[in-house]
Coordinates of C-alpha atoms in Angstrom, one line a residue:
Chain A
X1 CA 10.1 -59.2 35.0
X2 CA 13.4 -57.1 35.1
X3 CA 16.2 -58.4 32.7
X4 CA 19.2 -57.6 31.5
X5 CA 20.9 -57.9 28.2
X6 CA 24.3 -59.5 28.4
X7 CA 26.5 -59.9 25.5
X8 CA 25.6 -60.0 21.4
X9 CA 25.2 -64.0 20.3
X10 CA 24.2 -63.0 16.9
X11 CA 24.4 -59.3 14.8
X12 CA 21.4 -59.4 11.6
X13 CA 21.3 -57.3 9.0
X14 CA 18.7 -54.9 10.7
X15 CA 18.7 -56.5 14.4
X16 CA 21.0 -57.3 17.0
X17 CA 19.9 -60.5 19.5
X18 CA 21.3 -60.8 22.8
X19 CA 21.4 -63.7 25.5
X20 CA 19.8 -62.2 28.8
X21 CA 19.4 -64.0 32.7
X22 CA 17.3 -66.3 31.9
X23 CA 18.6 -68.7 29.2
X24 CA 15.5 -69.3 27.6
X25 CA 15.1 -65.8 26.9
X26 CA 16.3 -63.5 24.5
X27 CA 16.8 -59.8 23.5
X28 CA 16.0 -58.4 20.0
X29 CA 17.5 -55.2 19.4
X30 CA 16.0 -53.1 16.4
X31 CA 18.5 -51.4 14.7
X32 CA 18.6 -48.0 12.3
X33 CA 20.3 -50.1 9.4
X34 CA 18.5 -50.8 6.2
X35 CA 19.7 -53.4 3.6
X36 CA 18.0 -54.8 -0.4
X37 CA 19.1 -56.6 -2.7
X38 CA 20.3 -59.6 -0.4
X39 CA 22.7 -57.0 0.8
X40 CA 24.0 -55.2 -1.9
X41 CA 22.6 -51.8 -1.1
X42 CA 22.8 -51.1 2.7
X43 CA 21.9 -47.7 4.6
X44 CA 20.6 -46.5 7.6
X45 CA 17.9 -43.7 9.0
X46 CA 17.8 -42.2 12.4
X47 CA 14.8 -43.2 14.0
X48 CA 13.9 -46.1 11.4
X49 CA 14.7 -49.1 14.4
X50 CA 12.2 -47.0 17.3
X51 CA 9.4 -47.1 14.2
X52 CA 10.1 -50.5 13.0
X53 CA 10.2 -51.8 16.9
X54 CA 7.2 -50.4 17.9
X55 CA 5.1 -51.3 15.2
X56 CA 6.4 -54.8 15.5
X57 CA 5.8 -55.0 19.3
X58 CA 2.3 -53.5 18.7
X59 CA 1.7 -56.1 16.0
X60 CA 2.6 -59.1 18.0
X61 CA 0.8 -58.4 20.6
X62 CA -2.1 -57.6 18.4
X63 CA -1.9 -61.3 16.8
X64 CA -1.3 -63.2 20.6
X65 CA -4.4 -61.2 21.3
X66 CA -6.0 -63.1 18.6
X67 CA -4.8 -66.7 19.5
X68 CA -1.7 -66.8 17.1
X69 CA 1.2 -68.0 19.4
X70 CA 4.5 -66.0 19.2
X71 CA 7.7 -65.3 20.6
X72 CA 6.9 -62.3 22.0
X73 CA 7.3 -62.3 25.9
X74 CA 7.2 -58.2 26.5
X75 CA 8.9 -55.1 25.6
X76 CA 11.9 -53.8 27.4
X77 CA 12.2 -50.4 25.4
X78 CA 10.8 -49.0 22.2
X79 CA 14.0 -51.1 20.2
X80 CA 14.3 -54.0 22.7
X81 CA 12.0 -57.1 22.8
X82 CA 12.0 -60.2 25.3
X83 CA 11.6 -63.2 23.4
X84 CA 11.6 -66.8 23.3
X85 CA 14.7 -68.7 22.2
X86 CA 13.4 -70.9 19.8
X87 CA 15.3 -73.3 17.2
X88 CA 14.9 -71.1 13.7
X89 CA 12.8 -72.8 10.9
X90 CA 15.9 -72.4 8.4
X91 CA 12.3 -71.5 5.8
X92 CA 11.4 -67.8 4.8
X93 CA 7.6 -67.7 4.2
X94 CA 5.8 -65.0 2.1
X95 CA 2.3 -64.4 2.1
X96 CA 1.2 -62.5 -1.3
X97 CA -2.2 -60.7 -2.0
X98 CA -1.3 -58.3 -4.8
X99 CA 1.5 -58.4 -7.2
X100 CA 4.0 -56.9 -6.8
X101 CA 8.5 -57.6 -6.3
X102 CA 8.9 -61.0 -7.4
X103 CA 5.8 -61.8 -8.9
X104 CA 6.6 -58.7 -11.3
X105 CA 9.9 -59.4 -11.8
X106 CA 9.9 -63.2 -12.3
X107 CA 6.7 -64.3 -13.3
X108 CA 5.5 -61.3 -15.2
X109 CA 2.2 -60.6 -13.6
X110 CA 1.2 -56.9 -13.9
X111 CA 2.0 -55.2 -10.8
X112 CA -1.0 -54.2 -8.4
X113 CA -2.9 -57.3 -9.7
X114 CA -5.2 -58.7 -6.5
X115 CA -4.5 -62.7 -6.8
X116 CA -7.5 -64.3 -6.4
X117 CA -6.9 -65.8 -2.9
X118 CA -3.2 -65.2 -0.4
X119 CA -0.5 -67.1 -2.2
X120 CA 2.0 -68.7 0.0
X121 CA 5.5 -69.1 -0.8
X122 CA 9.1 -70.1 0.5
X123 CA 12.2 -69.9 0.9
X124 CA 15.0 -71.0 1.5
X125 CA 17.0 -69.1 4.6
X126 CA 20.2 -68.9 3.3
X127 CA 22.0 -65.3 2.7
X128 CA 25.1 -67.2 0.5
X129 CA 22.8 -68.4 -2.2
X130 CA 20.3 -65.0 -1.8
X131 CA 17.3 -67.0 -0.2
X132 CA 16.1 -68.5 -3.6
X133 CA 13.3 -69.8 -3.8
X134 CA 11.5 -72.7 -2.9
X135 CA 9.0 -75.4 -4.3
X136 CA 8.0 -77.8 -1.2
X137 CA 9.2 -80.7 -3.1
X138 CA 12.9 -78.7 -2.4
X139 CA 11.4 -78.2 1.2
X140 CA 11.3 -81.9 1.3
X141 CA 14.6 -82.7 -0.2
X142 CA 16.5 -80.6 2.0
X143 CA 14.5 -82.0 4.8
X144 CA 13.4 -78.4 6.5
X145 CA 10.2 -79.2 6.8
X146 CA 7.8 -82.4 6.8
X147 CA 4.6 -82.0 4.9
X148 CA 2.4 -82.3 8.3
X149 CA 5.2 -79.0 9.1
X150 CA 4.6 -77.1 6.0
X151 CA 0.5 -77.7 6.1
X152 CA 0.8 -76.0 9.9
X153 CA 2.8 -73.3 9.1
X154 CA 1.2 -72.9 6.2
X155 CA -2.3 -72.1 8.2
X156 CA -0.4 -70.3 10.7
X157 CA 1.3 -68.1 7.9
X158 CA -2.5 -67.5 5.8
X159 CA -4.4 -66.7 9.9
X160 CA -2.1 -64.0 10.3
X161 CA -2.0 -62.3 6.8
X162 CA -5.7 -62.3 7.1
X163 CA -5.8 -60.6 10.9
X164 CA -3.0 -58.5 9.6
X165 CA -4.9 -57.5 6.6
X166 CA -7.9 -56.6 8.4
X167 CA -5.7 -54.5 10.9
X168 CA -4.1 -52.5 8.3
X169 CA -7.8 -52.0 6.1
X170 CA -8.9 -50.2 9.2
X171 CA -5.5 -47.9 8.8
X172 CA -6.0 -47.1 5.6
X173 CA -3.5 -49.3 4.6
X174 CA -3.6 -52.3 2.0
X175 CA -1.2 -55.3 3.2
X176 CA 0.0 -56.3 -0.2
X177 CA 2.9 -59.3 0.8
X178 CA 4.8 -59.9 4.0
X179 CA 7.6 -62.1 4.9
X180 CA 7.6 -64.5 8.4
X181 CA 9.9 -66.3 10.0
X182 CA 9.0 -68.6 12.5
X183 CA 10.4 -71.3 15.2
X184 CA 10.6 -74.0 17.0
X185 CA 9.6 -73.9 20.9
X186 CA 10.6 -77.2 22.9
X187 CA 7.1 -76.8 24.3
X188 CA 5.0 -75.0 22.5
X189 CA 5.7 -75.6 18.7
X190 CA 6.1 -73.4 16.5
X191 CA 5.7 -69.6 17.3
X192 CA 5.7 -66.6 15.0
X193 CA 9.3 -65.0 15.4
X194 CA 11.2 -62.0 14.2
X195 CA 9.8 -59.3 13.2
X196 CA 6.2 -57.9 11.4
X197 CA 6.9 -54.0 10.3
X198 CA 7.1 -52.0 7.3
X199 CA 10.8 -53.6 6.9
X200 CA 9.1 -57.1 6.2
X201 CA 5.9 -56.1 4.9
X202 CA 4.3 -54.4 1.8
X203 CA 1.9 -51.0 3.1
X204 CA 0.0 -49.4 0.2
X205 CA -1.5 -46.3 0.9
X206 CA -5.5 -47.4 0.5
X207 CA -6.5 -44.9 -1.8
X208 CA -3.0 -43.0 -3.3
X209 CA -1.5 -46.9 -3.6
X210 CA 2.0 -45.2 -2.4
X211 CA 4.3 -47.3 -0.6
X212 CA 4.7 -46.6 3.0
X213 CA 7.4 -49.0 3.7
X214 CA 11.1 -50.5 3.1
X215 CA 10.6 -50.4 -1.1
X216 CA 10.8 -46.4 -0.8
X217 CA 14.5 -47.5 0.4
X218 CA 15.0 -50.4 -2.5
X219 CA 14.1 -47.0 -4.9
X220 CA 16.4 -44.8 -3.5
X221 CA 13.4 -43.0 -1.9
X222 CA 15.1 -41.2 1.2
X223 CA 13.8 -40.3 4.1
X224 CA 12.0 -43.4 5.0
X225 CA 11.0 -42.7 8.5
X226 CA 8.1 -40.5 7.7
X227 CA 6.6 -43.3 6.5
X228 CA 7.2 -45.6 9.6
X229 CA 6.2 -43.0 11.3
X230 CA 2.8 -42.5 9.6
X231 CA 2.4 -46.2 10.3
X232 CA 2.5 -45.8 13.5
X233 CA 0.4 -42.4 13.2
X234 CA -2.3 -44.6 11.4
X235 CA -2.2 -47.7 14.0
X236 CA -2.9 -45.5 16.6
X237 CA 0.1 -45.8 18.4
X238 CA 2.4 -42.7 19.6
X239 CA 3.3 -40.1 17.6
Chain B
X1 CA 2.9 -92.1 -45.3
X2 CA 4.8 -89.8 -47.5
X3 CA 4.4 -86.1 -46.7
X4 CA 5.7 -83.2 -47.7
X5 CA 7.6 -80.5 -45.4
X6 CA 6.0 -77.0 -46.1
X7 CA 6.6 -73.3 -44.7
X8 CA 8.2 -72.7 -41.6
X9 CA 5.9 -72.3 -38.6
X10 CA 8.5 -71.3 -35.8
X11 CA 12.2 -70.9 -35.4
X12 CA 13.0 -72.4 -32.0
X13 CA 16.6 -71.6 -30.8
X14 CA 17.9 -75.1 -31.8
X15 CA 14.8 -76.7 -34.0
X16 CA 12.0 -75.7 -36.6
X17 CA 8.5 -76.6 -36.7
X18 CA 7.0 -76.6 -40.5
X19 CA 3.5 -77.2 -41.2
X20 CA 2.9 -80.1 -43.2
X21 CA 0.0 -81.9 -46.0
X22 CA -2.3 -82.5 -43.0
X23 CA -3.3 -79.9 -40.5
X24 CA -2.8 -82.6 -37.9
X25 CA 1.0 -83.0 -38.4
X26 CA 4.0 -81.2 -38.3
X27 CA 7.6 -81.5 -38.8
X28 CA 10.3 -80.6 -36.2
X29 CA 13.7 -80.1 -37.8
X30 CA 16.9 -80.7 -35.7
X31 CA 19.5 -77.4 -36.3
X32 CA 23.1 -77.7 -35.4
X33 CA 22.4 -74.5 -33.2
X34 CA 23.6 -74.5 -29.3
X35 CA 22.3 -72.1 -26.9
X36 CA 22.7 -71.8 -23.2
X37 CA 22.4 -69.7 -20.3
X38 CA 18.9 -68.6 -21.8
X39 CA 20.3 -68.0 -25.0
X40 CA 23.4 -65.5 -23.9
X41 CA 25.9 -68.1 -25.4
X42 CA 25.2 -69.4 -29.2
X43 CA 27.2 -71.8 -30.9
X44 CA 26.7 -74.3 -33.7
X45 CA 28.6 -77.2 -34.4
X46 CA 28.0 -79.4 -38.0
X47 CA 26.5 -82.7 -37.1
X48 CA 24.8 -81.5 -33.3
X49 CA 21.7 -81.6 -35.3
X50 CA 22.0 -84.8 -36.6
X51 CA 23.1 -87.0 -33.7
X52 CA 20.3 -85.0 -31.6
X53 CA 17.3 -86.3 -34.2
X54 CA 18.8 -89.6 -34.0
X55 CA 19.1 -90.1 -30.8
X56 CA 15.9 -88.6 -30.0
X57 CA 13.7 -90.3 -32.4
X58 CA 15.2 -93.8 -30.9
X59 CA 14.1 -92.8 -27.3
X60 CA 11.1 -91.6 -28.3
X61 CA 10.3 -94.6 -30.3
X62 CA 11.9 -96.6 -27.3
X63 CA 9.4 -94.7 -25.2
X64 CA 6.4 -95.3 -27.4
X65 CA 7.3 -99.2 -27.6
X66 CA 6.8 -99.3 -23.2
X67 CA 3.6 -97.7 -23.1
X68 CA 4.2 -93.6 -23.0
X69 CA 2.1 -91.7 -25.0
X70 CA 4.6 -89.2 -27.5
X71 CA 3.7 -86.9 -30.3
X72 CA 6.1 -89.0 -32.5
X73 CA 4.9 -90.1 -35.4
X74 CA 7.5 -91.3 -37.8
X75 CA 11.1 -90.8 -38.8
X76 CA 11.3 -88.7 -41.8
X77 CA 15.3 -88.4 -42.0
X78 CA 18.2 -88.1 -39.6
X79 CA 16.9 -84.5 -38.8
X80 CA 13.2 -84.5 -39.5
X81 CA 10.5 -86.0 -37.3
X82 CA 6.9 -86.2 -38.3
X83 CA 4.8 -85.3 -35.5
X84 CA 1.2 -84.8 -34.0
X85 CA 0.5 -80.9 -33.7
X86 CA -0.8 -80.2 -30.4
X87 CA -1.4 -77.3 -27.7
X88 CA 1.4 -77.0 -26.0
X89 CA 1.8 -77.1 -22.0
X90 CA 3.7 -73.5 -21.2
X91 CA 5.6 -75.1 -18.4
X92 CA 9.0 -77.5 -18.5
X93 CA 9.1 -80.0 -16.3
X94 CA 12.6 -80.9 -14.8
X95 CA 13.1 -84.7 -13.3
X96 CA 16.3 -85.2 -11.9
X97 CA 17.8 -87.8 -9.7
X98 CA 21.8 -86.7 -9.1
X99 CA 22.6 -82.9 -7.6
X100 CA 23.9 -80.8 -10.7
X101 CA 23.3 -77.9 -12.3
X102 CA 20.7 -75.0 -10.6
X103 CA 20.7 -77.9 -7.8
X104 CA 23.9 -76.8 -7.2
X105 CA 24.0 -72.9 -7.7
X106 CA 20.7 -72.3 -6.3
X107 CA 20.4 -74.2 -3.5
X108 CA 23.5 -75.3 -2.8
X109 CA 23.8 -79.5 -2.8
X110 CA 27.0 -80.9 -3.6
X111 CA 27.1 -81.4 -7.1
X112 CA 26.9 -85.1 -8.2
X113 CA 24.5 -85.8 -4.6
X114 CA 22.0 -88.6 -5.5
X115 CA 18.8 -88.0 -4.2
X116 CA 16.8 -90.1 -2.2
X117 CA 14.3 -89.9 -5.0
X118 CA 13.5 -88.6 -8.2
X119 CA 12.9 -84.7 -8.1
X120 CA 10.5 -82.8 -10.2
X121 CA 10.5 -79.4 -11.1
X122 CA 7.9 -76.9 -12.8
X123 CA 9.5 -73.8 -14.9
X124 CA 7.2 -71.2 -16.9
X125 CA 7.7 -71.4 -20.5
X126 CA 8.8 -67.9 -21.1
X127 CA 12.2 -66.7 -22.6
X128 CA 11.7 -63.0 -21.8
X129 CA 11.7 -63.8 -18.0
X130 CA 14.9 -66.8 -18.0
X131 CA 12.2 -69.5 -17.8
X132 CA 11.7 -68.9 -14.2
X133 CA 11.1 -72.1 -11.5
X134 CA 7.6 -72.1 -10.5
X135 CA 5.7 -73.6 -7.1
X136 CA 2.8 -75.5 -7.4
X137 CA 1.1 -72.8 -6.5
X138 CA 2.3 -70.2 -8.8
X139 CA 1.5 -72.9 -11.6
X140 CA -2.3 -72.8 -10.0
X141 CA -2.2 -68.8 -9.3
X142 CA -1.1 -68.3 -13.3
X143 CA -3.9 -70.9 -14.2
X144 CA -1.0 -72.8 -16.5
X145 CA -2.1 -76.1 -15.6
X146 CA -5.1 -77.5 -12.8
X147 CA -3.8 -80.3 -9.7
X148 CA -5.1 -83.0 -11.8
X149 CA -3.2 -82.1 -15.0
X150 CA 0.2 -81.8 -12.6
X151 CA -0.4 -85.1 -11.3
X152 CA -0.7 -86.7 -14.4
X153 CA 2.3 -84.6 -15.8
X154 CA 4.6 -86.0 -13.0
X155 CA 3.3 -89.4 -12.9
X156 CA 4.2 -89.7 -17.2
X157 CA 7.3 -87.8 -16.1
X158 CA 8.6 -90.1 -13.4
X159 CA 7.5 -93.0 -15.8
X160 CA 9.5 -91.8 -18.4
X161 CA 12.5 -90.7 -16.3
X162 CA 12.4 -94.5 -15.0
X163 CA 12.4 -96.4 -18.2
X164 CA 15.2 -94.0 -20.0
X165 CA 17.1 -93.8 -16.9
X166 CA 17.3 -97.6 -17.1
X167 CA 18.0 -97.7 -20.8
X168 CA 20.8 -95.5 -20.3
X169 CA 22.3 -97.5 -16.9
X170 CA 22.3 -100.4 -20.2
X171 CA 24.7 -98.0 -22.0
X172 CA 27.0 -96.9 -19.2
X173 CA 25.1 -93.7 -18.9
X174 CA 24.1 -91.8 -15.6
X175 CA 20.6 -90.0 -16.1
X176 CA 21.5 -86.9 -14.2
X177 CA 18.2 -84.8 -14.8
X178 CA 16.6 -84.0 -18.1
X179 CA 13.7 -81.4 -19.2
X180 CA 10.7 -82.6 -20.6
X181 CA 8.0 -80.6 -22.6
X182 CA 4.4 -81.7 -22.9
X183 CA 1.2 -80.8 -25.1
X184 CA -2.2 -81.7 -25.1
X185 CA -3.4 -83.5 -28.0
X186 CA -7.3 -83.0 -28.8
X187 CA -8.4 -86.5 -28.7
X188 CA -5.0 -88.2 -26.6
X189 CA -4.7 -86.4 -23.5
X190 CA -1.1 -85.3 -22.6
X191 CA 1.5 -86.3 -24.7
X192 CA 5.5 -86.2 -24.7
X193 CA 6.6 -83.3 -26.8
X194 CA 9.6 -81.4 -27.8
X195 CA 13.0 -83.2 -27.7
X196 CA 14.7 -86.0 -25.8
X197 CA 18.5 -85.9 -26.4
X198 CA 21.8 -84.4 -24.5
X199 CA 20.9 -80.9 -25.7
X200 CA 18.2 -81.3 -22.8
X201 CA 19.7 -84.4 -20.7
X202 CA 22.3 -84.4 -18.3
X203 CA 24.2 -87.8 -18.8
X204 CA 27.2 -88.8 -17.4
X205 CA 29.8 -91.8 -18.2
X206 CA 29.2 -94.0 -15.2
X207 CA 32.6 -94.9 -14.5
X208 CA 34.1 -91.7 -15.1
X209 CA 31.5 -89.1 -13.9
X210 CA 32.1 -86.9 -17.3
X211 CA 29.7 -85.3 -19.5
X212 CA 28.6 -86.3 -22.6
X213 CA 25.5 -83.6 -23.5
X214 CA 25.0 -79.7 -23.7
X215 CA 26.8 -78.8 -20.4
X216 CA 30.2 -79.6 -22.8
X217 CA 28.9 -76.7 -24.5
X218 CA 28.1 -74.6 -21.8
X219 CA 31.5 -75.4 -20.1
X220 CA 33.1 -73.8 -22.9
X221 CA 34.1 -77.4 -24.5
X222 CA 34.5 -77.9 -28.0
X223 CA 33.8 -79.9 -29.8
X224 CA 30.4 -81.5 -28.4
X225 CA 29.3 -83.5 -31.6
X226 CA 32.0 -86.8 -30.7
X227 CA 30.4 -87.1 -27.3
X228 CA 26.9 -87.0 -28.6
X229 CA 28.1 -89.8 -31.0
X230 CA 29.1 -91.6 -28.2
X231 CA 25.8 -91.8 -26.9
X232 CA 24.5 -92.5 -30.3
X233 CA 27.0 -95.4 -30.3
X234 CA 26.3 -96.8 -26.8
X235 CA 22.9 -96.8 -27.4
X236 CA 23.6 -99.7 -30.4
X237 CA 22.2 -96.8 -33.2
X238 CA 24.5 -96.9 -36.4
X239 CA 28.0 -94.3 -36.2

């Protein structure tokens, strides 16, 4: 399949998507820019969208090779993915297997802690009111998802922390929380979406317990890349 | 029964507890003290404590007389309330029926929205983190409280919200939302705790939409103590 990307329908804080040929296609478009702090702190590092992209498009492929459906139709560079168009759940969804970020900062729990099962949480996709927080009674008040909704992407959400987990164990790396997003396909129902990298994921070293992902950036930890890149290095991929 | 207040067991930010003759009682004392925005605004007004002990020792007794289980046990002035000691549950429980408040800020709903139905909320009892909102299952993960124990805190909680909600629709008051505390008595189960008054109820005049509790106080309004009279006064108590 040979596409081409036409013009930008919508610029993210770390990814551009474009419209391509074929309308029910799409164009992700890893950028270098880095953002925290729902946006407050914003950078960028040469290199970080190629790292980012490839472990993403590795990742994906890795899950659809274990039966969890995705958007992921193929990759058009090392920064550019052909996906599906899908209709966005407007629901962030964090899976959690050691404390650490908001389960430090809010609820006090000691940070490194291993909770004794994956905790699932949401919220609410909204970049005006920070993404607080949700409770699924809020899910159901603000009708974003039905209960049948929330129990499926619920065991979508805890099937792919625990391939994901497994993945990165035999990387040396511990997968302490990560954040999906996922949509709504006409035909196929929901599909993972965006992105899986060290921008949306928690990477503990297994045995130093050093970060090797986007918190080095929320510390003011520069370069980042070296990390991606070990990542990568440690997935087996290039590099 | 005729006991005895003795020393001072805890200083809450607007009551005190003081231990009592019997080891199974104590005695909450309402202070004129206001605090909001987790304690980052103090105030005290002569009389706040007063109409709030009156007020809430005729709901609670209201509440007692329709079949809820409270730790009230008898009126020992305006401003004292003999109660049952028990264990405390570390988490609030919000019920709220009309958009206001973190509704608002936090997610975003038009303020004054009614909701299709009641909403409850969980928040962890703890002042040093802002009494953060909790999901079900950060109230399982931090072992605060087991499924069964939330769904009999929510049912007494809607039941409650219900029967006050109608006795203040008698008095030309909107039940906006209000916060409810519970403890576990030894031999009793759950009971109503803390405080029912508008230094933790939202109420509204139902013809004019303005507030007559705390948010007076956090809206920079002074004084507060007339509008808390006004309850006291549509409610039939004596003022």
């Amino acid at each position: 399949m040979i596409l081409q990307k036409l013009d930008l329908l919508h610029r993210g804080k770390a990814k551009d998507v474009y419209r391509t040929e074929d309308d029910d296609l799409l164009c992700i478009h890893f950028r270098d820019d880095l953002t925290a702090g729902d946006g407050t702190r914003k950078g960028s590092e040469e290199g970080k969208g190629r790292a980012a992209g490839l472990i993403s498009a590795y990742l994906f492929r890795y899950l659809s090779d274990h039966g969890i459906p995705t958007h992921q139709v193929e990759v058009m560079g090392p920064q550019d993915i052909l996906v599906k168009s899908l209709s966005m759940v407007p629901v962030e969804v964090v899976v959690r297997q050691v404390a650490a970020g908001s389960l430090v900062k809010r609820l006090g729990l000691p940070a490194g802690q291993v909770l004794p099962r994956p905790l699932v949480e949401w919220y609410y996709k909204r970049d005006d009111l920070g993404d607080p927080l949700l409770a699924e009674e809020h899910v159901r008040l603000l009708h974003l998802l039905t209960d049948e909704e929330m129990a499926q992407i619920r065991s979508l959400a805890l099937g792919i922390f625990r391939l994901l987990s497994q993945r990165f164990k035999e990387a040396n790396l511990l997968l302490v929380d990560m954040k999906l997003e996922f949509g709504r396909h006409p035909k196929e129902g929901f599909l993972l979406a965006d992105e899986v990298s060290p921008d949306t994921c928690r990477l503990w070293d297994e045995e130093t317990g050093s970060s090797l992902d986007k918190d080095l950036f929320r510390q003011g930890k520069a370069p980042i890349v070296p990390a991606y890149r070990e990542v990568l290095h440690r997935l087996g991929l290039e590099e």
